[in-house]
PDB file of C-alpha atoms in Angstrom:
ATOM      1  CA  MET A1386      73.381  86.759 114.380  1.00 83.00           C
ATOM      2  CA  PRO A1387      72.475  85.211 111.025  1.00 91.00           C
ATOM      3  CA  ARG A1388      73.756  86.954 107.927  1.00 93.00           C
ATOM      4  CA  PHE A1389      70.465  86.755 105.999  1.00 96.00           C
ATOM      5  CA  ILE A1390      67.257  87.794 107.749  1.00 96.00           C
ATOM      6  CA  PRO A1391      63.652  88.099 106.573  1.00 96.00           C
ATOM      7  CA  THR A1392      62.399  91.666 106.281  1.00 96.00           C
ATOM      8  CA  ARG A1393      60.060  93.858 104.269  1.00 93.00           C
ATOM      9  CA  SER A1394      61.152  96.485 101.788  1.00 87.00           C
ATOM     10  CA  GLY A1395      60.019 100.081 102.091  1.00 88.00           C
ATOM     11  CA  ALA A1396      57.074  99.187  99.846  1.00 90.00           C
ATOM     12  CA  GLY A1397      56.049  96.279 102.098  1.00 89.00           C
ATOM     13  CA  ILE A1398      57.391  93.551  99.803  1.00 92.00           C
ATOM     14  CA  PRO A1399      58.774  90.435 101.573  1.00 94.00           C
ATOM     15  CA  ALA A1400      62.546  90.418 101.154  1.00 96.00           C
ATOM     16  CA  ILE A1401      65.812  88.988 102.454  1.00 97.00           C
ATOM     17  CA  GLN A1402      68.238  91.442 104.062  1.00 96.00           C
ATOM     18  CA  ASP A1403      71.987  90.778 103.869  1.00 95.00           C
ATOM     19  CA  THR A1404      73.251  92.071 107.214  1.00 93.00           C
ATOM     20  CA  ALA A1405      76.892  91.971 106.088  1.00 92.00           C
ATOM     21  CA  LYS A1406      76.370  94.272 103.097  1.00 92.00           C
ATOM     22  CA  LYS A1407      73.334  96.063 104.562  1.00 93.00           C
ATOM     23  CA  ARG A1408      71.224  95.653 101.435  1.00 94.00           C
ATOM     24  CA  ILE A1409      68.313  93.621 100.114  1.00 94.00           C
ATOM     25  CA  ALA A1410      69.548  90.312  98.675  1.00 94.00           C
ATOM     26  CA  ALA A1411      66.214  89.030  97.320  1.00 95.00           C
ATOM     27  CA  ALA A1412      62.579  90.065  97.021  1.00 95.00           C
ATOM     28  CA  PHE A1413      59.468  87.926  96.617  1.00 95.00           C
ATOM     29  CA  PHE A1414      56.267  88.462  94.684  1.00 93.00           C
ATOM     30  CA  ILE A1415      53.047  87.957  96.630  1.00 91.00           C
ATOM     31  CA  ASP A1416      50.415  85.736  95.007  1.00 92.00           C
ATOM     32  CA  LYS A1417      46.979  87.130  95.863  1.00 92.00           C
ATOM     33  CA  ASN A1418      45.573  83.580  95.900  1.00 95.00           C
ATOM     34  CA  ALA A1419      48.244  82.317  98.343  1.00 93.00           C
ATOM     35  CA  PRO A1420      49.827  85.238 100.226  1.00 87.00           C
ATOM     36  CA  GLU A1421      51.375  82.963 102.849  1.00 91.00           C
ATOM     37  CA  ALA A1422      53.454  81.210 100.153  1.00 93.00           C
ATOM     38  CA  ALA A1423      55.851  84.173  99.909  1.00 91.00           C
ATOM     39  CA  GLU A1424      56.400  84.167 103.682  1.00 92.00           C
ATOM     40  CA  ASN A1425      57.038  80.407 103.670  1.00 94.00           C
ATOM     41  CA  MET A1426      59.506  80.679 100.786  1.00 95.00           C
ATOM     42  CA  LEU A1427      61.212  83.608 102.521  1.00 95.00           C
ATOM     43  CA  LYS A1428      61.908  81.446 105.589  1.00 95.00           C
ATOM     44  CA  VAL A1429      63.135  78.512 103.499  1.00 97.00           C
ATOM     45  CA  CYS A1430      65.494  80.719 101.476  1.00 97.00           C
ATOM     46  CA  CYS A1431      66.891  82.451 104.583  1.00 96.00           C
ATOM     47  CA  ASP A1432      67.612  79.073 106.170  1.00 96.00           C
ATOM     48  CA  ALA A1433      69.321  77.844 102.992  1.00 96.00           C
ATOM     49  CA  LEU A1434      71.448  80.980 102.580  1.00 95.00           C
ATOM     50  CA  ASN A1435      72.475  81.017 106.228  1.00 95.00           C
ATOM     51  CA  SER A1436      73.466  77.351 106.131  1.00 94.00           C
ATOM     52  CA  VAL A1437      76.143  78.024 103.485  1.00 93.00           C
ATOM     53  CA  ALA A1438      77.121  81.659 104.137  1.00 86.00           C
ATOM     54  CA  PRO A1439      79.550  82.858 106.769  1.00 77.00           C
ATOM     55  CA  THR A1440      77.929  84.795 109.589  1.00 69.00           C
ATOM     56  CA  ALA A1441      77.993  88.577 109.550  1.00 58.00           C
ATOM     57  CA  PRO A1442      80.613  90.120 111.827  1.00 63.00           C
ATOM     58  CA  THR A1443      79.327  91.828 114.934  1.00 65.00           C
ATOM     59  CA  PRO A1444      79.889  95.606 115.047  1.00 64.00           C
ATOM     60  CA  LYS A1445      82.485  95.189 117.821  1.00 64.00           C
ATOM     61  CA  ALA A1446      84.423  92.536 115.873  1.00 58.00           C
ATOM     62  CA  ALA A1447      84.409  94.717 112.761  1.00 56.00           C
ATOM     63  CA  ARG A1448      85.845  97.673 114.709  1.00 56.00           C
ATOM     64  CA  GLU A1449      88.593  95.520 116.195  1.00 61.00           C
ATOM     65  CA  ARG A1450      89.495  94.057 112.818  1.00 60.00           C
ATOM     66  CA  PHE A1451      89.886  97.454 111.159  1.00 59.00           C
ATOM     67  CA  GLY A1452      91.397  99.174 114.180  1.00 59.00           C
ATOM     68  CA  LYS A1453      88.601 101.718 114.642  1.00 55.00           C
TER      69      LYS A1453
END
């Protein structure tokens, strides 16, 4: 599972979710003249972040690591 995934905030704003920290890592403004630009940039940024970031641990691996 990739660490950074595209999502939408509670207000419907395109954003990047950090699955390791379970929080929004970035949000994008939507240009009314080019609304698809935010979605395209969201995909590009997720790909870039995931290419350099370690993957998020799976829930099972996290439990085993902490002994829970």
